[in-house]
Tab-separated table of C-alpha atoms and ligand atoms in Angstrom:
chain	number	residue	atom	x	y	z
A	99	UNK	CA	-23.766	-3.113	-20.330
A	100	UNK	CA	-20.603	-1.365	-19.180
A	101	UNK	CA	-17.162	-2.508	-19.067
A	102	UNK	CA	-15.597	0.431	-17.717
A	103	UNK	CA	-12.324	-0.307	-16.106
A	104	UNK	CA	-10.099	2.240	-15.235
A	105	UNK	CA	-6.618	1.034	-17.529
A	106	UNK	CA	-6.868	1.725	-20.865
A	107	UNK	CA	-7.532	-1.279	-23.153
A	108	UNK	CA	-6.020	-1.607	-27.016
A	109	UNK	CA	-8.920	-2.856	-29.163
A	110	UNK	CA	-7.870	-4.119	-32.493
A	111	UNK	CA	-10.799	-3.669	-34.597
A	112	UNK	CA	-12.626	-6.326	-36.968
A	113	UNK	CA	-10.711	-5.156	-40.068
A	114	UNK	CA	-7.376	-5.801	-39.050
A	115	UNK	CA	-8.236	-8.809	-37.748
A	116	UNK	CA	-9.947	-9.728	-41.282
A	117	UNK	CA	-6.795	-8.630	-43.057
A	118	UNK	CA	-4.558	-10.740	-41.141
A	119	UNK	CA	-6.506	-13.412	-41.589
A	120	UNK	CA	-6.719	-13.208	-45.531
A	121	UNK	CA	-2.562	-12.250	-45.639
A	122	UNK	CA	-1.564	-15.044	-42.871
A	123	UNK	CA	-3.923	-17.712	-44.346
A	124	UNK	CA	-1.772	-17.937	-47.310
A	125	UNK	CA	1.433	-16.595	-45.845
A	126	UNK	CA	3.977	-17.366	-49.724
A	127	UNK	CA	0.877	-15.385	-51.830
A	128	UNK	CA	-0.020	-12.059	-52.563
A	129	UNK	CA	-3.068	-11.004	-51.685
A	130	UNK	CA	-5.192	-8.367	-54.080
A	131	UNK	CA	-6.038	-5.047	-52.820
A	132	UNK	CA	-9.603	-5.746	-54.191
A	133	UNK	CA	-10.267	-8.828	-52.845
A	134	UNK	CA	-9.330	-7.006	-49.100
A	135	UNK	CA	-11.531	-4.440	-50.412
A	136	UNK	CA	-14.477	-6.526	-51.297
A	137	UNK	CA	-13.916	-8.731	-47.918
A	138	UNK	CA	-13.954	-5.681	-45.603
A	139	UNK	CA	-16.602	-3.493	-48.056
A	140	UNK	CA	-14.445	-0.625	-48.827
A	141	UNK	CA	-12.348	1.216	-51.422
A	142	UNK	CA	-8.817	0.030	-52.029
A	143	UNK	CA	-7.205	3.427	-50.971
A	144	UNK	CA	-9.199	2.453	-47.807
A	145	UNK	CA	-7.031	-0.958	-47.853
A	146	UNK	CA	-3.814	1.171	-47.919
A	147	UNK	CA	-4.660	3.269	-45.364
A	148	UNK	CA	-5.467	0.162	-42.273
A	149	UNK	CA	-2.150	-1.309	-44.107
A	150	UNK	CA	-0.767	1.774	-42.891
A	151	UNK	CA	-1.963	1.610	-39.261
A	152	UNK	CA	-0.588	-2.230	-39.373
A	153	UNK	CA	2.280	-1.142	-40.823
A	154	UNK	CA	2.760	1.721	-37.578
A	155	UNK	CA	1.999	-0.994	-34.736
A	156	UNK	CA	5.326	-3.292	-36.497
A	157	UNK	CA	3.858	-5.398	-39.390
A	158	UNK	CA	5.831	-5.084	-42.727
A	159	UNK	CA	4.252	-5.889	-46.235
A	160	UNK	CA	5.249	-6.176	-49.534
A	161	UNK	CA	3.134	-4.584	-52.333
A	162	UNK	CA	3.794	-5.663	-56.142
A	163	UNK	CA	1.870	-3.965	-58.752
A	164	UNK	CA	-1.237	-6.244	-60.071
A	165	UNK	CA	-0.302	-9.066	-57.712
A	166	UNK	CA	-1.277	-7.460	-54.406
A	167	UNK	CA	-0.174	-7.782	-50.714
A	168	UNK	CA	2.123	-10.359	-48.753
A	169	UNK	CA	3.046	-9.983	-44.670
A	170	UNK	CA	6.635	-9.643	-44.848
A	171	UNK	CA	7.059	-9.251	-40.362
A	172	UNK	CA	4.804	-9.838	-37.790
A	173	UNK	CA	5.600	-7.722	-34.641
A	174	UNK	CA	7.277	-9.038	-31.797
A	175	UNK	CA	5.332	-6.859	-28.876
A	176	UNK	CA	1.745	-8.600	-28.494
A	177	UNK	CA	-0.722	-7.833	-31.234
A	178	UNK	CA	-4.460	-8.797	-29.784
A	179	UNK	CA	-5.531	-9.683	-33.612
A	180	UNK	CA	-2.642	-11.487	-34.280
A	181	UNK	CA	-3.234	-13.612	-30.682
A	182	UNK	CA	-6.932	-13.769	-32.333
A	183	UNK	CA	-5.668	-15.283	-35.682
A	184	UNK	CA	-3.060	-17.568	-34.547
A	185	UNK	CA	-5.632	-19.031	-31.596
A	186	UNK	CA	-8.723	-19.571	-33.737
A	187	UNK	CA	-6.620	-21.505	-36.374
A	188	UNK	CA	-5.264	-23.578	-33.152
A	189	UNK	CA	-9.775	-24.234	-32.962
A	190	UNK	CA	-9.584	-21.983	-29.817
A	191	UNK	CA	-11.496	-19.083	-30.432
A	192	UNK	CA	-11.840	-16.581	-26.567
A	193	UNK	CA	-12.720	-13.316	-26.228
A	194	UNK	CA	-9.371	-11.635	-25.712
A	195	UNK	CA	-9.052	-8.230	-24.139
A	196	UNK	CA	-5.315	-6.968	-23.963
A	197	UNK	CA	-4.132	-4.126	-21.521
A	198	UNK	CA	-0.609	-2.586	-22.147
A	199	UNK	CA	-0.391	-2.048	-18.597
A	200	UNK	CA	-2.882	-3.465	-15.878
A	201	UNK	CA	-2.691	-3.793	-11.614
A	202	UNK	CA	-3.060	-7.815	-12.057
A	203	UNK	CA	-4.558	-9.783	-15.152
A	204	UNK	CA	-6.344	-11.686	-12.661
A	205	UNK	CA	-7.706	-8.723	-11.446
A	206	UNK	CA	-9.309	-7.035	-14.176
A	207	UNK	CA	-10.806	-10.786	-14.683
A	208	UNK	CA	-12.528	-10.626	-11.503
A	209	UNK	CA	-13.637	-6.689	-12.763
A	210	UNK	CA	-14.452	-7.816	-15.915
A	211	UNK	CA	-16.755	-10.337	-14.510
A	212	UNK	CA	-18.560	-7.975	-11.889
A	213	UNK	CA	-18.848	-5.608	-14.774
A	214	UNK	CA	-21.052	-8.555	-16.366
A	215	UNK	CA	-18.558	-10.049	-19.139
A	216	UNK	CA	-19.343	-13.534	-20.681
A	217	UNK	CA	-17.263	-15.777	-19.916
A	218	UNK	CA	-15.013	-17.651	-21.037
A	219	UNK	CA	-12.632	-14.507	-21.685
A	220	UNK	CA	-8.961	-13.516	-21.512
A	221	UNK	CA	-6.690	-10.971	-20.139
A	222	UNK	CA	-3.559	-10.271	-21.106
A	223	UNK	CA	-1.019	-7.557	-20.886
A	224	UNK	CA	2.981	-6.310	-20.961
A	225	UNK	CA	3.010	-4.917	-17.603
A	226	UNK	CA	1.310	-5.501	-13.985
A	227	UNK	CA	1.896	-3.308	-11.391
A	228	UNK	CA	0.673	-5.473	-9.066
A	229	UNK	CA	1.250	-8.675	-10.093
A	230	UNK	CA	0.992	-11.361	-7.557
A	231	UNK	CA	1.948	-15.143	-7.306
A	232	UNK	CA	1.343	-17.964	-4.858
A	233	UNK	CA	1.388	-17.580	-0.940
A	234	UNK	CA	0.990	-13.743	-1.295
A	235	UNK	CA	4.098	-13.310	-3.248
A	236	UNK	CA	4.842	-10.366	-5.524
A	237	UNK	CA	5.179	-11.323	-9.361
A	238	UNK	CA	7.822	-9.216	-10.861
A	239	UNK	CA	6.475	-7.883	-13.838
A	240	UNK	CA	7.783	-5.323	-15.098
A	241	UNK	CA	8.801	-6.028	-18.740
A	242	UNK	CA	6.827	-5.928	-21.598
A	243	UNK	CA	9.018	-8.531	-23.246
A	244	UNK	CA	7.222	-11.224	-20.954
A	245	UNK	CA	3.477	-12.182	-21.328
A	246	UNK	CA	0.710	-11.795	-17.800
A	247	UNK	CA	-2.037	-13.838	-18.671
A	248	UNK	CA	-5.182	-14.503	-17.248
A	249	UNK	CA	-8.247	-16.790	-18.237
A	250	UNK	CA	-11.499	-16.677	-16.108
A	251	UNK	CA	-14.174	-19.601	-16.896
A	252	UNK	CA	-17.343	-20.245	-14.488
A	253	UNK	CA	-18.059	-23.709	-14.056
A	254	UNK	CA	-20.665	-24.341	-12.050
A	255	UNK	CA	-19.794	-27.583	-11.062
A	256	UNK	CA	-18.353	-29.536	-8.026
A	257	UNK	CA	-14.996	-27.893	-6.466
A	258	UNK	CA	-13.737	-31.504	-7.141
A	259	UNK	CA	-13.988	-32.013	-10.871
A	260	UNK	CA	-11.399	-29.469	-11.391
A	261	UNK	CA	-8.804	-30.118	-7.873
A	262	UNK	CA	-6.107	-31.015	-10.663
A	263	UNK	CA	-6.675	-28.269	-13.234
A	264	UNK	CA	-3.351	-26.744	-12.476
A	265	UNK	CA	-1.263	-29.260	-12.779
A	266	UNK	CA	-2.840	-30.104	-16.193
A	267	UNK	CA	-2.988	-26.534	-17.052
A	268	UNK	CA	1.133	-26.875	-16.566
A	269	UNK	CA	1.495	-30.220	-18.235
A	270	UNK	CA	-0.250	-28.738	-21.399
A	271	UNK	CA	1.335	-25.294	-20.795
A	272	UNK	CA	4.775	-27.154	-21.036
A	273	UNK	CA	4.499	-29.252	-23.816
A	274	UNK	CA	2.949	-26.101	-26.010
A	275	UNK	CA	5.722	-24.116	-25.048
A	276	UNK	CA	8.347	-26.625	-25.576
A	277	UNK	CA	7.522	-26.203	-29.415
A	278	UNK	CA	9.109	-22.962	-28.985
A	279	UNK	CA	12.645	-24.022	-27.382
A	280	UNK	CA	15.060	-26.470	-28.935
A	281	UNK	CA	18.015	-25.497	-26.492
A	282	UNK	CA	16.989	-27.163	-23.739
A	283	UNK	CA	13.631	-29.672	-22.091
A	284	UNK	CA	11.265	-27.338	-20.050
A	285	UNK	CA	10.555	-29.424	-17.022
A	286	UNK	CA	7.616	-28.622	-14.249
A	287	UNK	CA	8.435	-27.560	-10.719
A	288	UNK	CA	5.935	-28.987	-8.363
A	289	UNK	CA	3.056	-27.481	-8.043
A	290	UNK	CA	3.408	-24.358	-10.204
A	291	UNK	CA	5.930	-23.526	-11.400
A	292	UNK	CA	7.783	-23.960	-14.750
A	293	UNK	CA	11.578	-24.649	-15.321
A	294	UNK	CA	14.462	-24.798	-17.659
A	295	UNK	CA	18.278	-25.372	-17.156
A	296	UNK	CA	17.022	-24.764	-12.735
A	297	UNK	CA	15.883	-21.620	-12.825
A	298	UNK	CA	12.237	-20.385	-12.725
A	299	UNK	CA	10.981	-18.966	-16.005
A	300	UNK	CA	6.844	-19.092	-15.655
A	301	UNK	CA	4.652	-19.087	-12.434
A	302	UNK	CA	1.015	-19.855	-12.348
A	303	UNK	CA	-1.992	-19.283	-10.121
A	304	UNK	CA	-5.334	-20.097	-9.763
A	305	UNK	CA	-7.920	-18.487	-7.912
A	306	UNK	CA	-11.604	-19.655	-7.251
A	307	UNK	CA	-14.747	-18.534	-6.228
A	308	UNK	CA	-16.945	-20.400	-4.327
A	309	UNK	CA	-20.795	-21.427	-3.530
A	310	UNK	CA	-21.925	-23.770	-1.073
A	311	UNK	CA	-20.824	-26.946	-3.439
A	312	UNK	CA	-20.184	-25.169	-6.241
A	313	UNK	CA	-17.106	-23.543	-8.035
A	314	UNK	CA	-18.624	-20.567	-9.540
A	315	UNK	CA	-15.645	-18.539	-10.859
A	316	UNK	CA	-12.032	-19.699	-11.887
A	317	UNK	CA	-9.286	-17.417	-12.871
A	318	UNK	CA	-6.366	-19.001	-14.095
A	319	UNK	CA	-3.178	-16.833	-14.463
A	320	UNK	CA	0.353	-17.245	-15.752
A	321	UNK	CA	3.450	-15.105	-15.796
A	322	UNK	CA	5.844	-15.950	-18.405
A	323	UNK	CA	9.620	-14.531	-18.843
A	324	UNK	CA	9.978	-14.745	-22.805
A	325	UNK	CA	12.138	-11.886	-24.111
A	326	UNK	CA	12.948	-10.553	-21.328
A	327	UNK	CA	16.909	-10.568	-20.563
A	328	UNK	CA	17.829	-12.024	-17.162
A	329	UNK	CA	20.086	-9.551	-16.518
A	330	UNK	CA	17.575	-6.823	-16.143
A	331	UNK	CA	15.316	-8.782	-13.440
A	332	UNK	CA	15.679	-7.436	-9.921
A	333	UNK	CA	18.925	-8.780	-7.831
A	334	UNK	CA	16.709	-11.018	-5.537
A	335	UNK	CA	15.234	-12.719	-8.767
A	336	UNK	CA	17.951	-12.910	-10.900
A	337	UNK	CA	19.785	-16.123	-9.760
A	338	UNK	CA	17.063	-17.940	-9.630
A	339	UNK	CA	15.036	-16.766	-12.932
A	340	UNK	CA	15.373	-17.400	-16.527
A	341	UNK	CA	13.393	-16.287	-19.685
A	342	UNK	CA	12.628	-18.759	-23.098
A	343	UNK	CA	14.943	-15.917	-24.656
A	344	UNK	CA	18.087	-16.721	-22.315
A	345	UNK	CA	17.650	-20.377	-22.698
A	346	UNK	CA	17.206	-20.389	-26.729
A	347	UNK	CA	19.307	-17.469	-27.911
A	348	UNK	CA	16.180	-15.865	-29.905
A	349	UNK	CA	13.575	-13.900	-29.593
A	350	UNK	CA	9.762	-15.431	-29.643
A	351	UNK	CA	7.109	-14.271	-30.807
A	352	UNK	CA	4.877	-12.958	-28.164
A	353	UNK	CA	1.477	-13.320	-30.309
A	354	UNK	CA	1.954	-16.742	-31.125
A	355	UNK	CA	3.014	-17.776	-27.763
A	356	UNK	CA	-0.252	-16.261	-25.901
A	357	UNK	CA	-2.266	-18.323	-28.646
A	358	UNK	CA	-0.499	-21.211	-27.908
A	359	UNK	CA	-0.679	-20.763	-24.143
A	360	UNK	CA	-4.298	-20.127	-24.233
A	361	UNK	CA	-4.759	-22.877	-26.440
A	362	UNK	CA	-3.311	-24.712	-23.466
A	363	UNK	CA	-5.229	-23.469	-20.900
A	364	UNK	CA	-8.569	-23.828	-22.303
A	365	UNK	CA	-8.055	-27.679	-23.628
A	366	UNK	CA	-6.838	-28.473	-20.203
A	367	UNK	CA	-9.872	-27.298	-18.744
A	368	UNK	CA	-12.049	-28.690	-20.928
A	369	UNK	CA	-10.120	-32.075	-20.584
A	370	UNK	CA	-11.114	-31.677	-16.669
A	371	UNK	CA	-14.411	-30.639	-16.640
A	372	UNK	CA	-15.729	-32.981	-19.359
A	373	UNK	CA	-13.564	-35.602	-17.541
A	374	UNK	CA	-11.529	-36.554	-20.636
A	375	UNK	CA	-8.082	-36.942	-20.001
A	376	UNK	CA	-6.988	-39.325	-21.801
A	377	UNK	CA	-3.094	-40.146	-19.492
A	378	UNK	CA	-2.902	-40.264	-15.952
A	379	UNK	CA	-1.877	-37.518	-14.333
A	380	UNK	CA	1.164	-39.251	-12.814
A	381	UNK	CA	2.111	-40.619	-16.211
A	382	UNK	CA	1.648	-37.582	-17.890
A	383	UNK	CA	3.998	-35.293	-15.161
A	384	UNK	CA	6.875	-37.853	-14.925
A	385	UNK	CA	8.511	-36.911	-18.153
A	386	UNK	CA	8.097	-33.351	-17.161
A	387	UNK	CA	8.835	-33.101	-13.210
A	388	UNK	CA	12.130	-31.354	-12.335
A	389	UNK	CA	12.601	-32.939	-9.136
A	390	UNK	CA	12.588	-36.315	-9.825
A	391	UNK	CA	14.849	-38.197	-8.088
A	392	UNK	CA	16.287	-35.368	-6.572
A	393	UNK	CA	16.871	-34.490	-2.757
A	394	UNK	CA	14.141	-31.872	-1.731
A	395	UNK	CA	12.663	-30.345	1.135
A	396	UNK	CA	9.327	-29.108	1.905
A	397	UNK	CA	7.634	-26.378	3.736
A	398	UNK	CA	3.842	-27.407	4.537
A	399	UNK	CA	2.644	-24.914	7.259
A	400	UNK	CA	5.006	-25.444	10.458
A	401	UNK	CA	5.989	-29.076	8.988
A	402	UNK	CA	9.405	-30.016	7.145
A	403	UNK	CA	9.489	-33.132	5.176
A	404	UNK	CA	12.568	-34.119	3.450
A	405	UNK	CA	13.170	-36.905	1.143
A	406	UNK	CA	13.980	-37.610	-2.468
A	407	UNK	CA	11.201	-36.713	-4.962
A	408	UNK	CA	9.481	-39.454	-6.541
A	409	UNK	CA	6.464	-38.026	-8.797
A	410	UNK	CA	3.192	-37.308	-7.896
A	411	UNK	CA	0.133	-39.487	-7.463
A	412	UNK	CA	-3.460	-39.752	-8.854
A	413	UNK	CA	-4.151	-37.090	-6.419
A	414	UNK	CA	-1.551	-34.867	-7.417
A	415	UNK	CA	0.397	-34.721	-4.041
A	416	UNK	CA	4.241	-34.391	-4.507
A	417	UNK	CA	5.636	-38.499	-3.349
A	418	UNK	CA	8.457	-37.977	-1.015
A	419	UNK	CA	10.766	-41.001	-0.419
A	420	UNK	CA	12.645	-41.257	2.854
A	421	UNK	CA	15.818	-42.404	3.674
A	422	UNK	CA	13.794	-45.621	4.816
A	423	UNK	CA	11.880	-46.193	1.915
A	424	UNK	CA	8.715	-45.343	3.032
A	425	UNK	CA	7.058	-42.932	1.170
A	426	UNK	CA	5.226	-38.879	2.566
A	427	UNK	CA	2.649	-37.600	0.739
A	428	UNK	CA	2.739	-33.628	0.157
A	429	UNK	CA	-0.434	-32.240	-0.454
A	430	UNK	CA	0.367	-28.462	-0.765
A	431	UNK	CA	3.615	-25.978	0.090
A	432	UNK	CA	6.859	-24.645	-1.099
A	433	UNK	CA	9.746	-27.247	-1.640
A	434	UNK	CA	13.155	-26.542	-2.213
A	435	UNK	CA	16.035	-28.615	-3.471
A	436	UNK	CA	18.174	-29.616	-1.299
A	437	UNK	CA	21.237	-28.057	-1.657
B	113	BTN	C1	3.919	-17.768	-8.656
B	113	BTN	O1	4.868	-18.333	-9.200
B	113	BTN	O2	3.971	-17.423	-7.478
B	113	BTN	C2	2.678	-17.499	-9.480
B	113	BTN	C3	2.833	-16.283	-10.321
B	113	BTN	C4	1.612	-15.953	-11.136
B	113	BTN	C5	1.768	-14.657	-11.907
B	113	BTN	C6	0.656	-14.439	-12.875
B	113	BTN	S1	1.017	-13.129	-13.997
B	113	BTN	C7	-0.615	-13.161	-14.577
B	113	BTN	C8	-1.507	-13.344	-13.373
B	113	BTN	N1	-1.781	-12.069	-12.730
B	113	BTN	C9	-1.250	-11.997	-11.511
B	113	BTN	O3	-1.332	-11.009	-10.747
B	113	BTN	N2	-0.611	-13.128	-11.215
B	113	BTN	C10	-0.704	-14.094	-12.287
């Protein structure tokens, strides 16, 4: 089987990944060079030389004499191994295939899946060229201090089973990433998009593929500012935008994040197609909405509806509350607070 694409993908090989694993497991220990060597079958002066090759793509160790090896700095850019390590101990193990630079993450997922990859699998990389977001929107991403992510599952089952897999997708997204940011809540913009301090800082989108009655293909993507430095986004972006690194003062880890993130994804799919979530969707958004209580108005086709935002219901549409009380449903578009 061939999964030719035509960017050029970094593989981290099996090695790396096991040394990682045996220095990060025990992160205050040294390591022996002999136990690496016996793990990964080869000659310690073999074990120096893939510490090397860590050691080039940003890792730091320390090496005592008799006592071995200890991970001193992780990089900051996105290591796939690292991703690897820190999302199998989070008991999410995916396929992850990592692109430096790529058209659209959700792209090469769609490739990836003509070209006959298993799914579940994920794509990630520092750079789209053509990233796109909702309602044929460009997604800016140009820095590789943010994190494109894509994760395609097929289903197989009723459309219906997985209508609200978004929204979950966000709820869990935001929680995992509030673990990150102290500074300030991270709150959910209805439908998709992800907020802190007002301004935009992730956007997600989903795309299916359907048959007859059956969702055959979803490919859920996200676009996440995290190091990235507001001032360098473009000029129609940057009064709006934010990244996690604006609103908390420090710089993230970009491997840990994407582990987290997929960690998210994948349990919030899982929680919809075996039809386990546990809170109500309502319940579970309120804490997290951005727009509740505030004056907003929405765009839905050639219809405005104005009115102050009041959650979202079982089904997921936006509640609108009018100046009489009475309540409008808003089952998909763009809303905008009102100013
Ligand atoms: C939006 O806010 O309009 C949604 C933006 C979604 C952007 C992400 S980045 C990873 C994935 N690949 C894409 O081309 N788009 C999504």
């Amino acid at each position: 089987m061939s999964y030719d694409t035509e960017y050029l993908q970094v593989e981290s090989s099996e090695d790396e990944f096991v040394i990682l694993k045996a220095l990060l497991e025990t992160p205050n220990e040294f390591v022996s060079g002999s136990l690496l060597a016996e793990q990964l079958g080869v000659s310690r002066p073999a074990v120096w030389g893939k510490l090397e090759k860590l050691r080039e793509q940003g890792f730091e160790f320390e090496a005592v004499r008799n006592r071995g090896y200890r991970i001193t700095k992780e990089p900051e850019v996105l290591h796939p191994a690292l991703v690897r390590y820190y999302a199998e101990k989070a008991n999410t193990p995916i396929d992850l295939l990592y692109f430096p630079v790529i058209d659209s993450t959700n792209s090469e997922a769609e490739r990836q899946i003509s070209f006959g990859r298993r799914s579940p699998f994920a794509i990630a990389s520092s750079c789209q060229t053509k990233g796109r977001g909702r309602l044929g929107r460009e997604w800016h991403s140009a820095s590789a201090e943010n994190l494109y992510l894509s994760v395609l599952f097929e289903p197989n089952i009723p459309p219906q089973q997985l209508q609200h897999f978004t929204l979950w997708a966000g709820i869990y997204i935001c929680r995992a990433l509030q673990n990150f940011v102290t500074k300030a809540p991270l709150k959910i913009k209805w439908p998709n998009d992800l907020h802190c301090d007002g301004r935009k800082f992730a956007g997600m989108l989903t795309e299916a593929k359907m048959d007859a009655d059956t969702m055959r293909s979803i490919v859920f993507g996200i676009g996440i500012n995290i190091n990235s430095n507001p001032t360098s986004y473009p000029d129609e972006i940057r009064k709006i935008a934010t990244s996690l690194y604006a609103v908390e003062g420090e710089e993230l880890s970009l491997s840990r994040v994407a582990a987290s993130v997929l960690q998210a994804i994948v349990s919030a799919y899982n929680a919809c197609i075996q039809n386990q979530t546990t809170e109500s969707l309502p319940e579970a958004w309120a804490p997290l909405s951005s727009l509740s209580g505030k004056p907003v108005t929405a765009l839905c086709g050639e219809k405005t509806i104005q009115g102050i935002a009041s959650g979202i219901d079982d089904s997921g549409a936006l509640l609108l509350k009018g100046a009489d009380g009475s309540i409008q449903k808003v089952r998909a578009g763009d809303v905008t607070l009102k100013k």
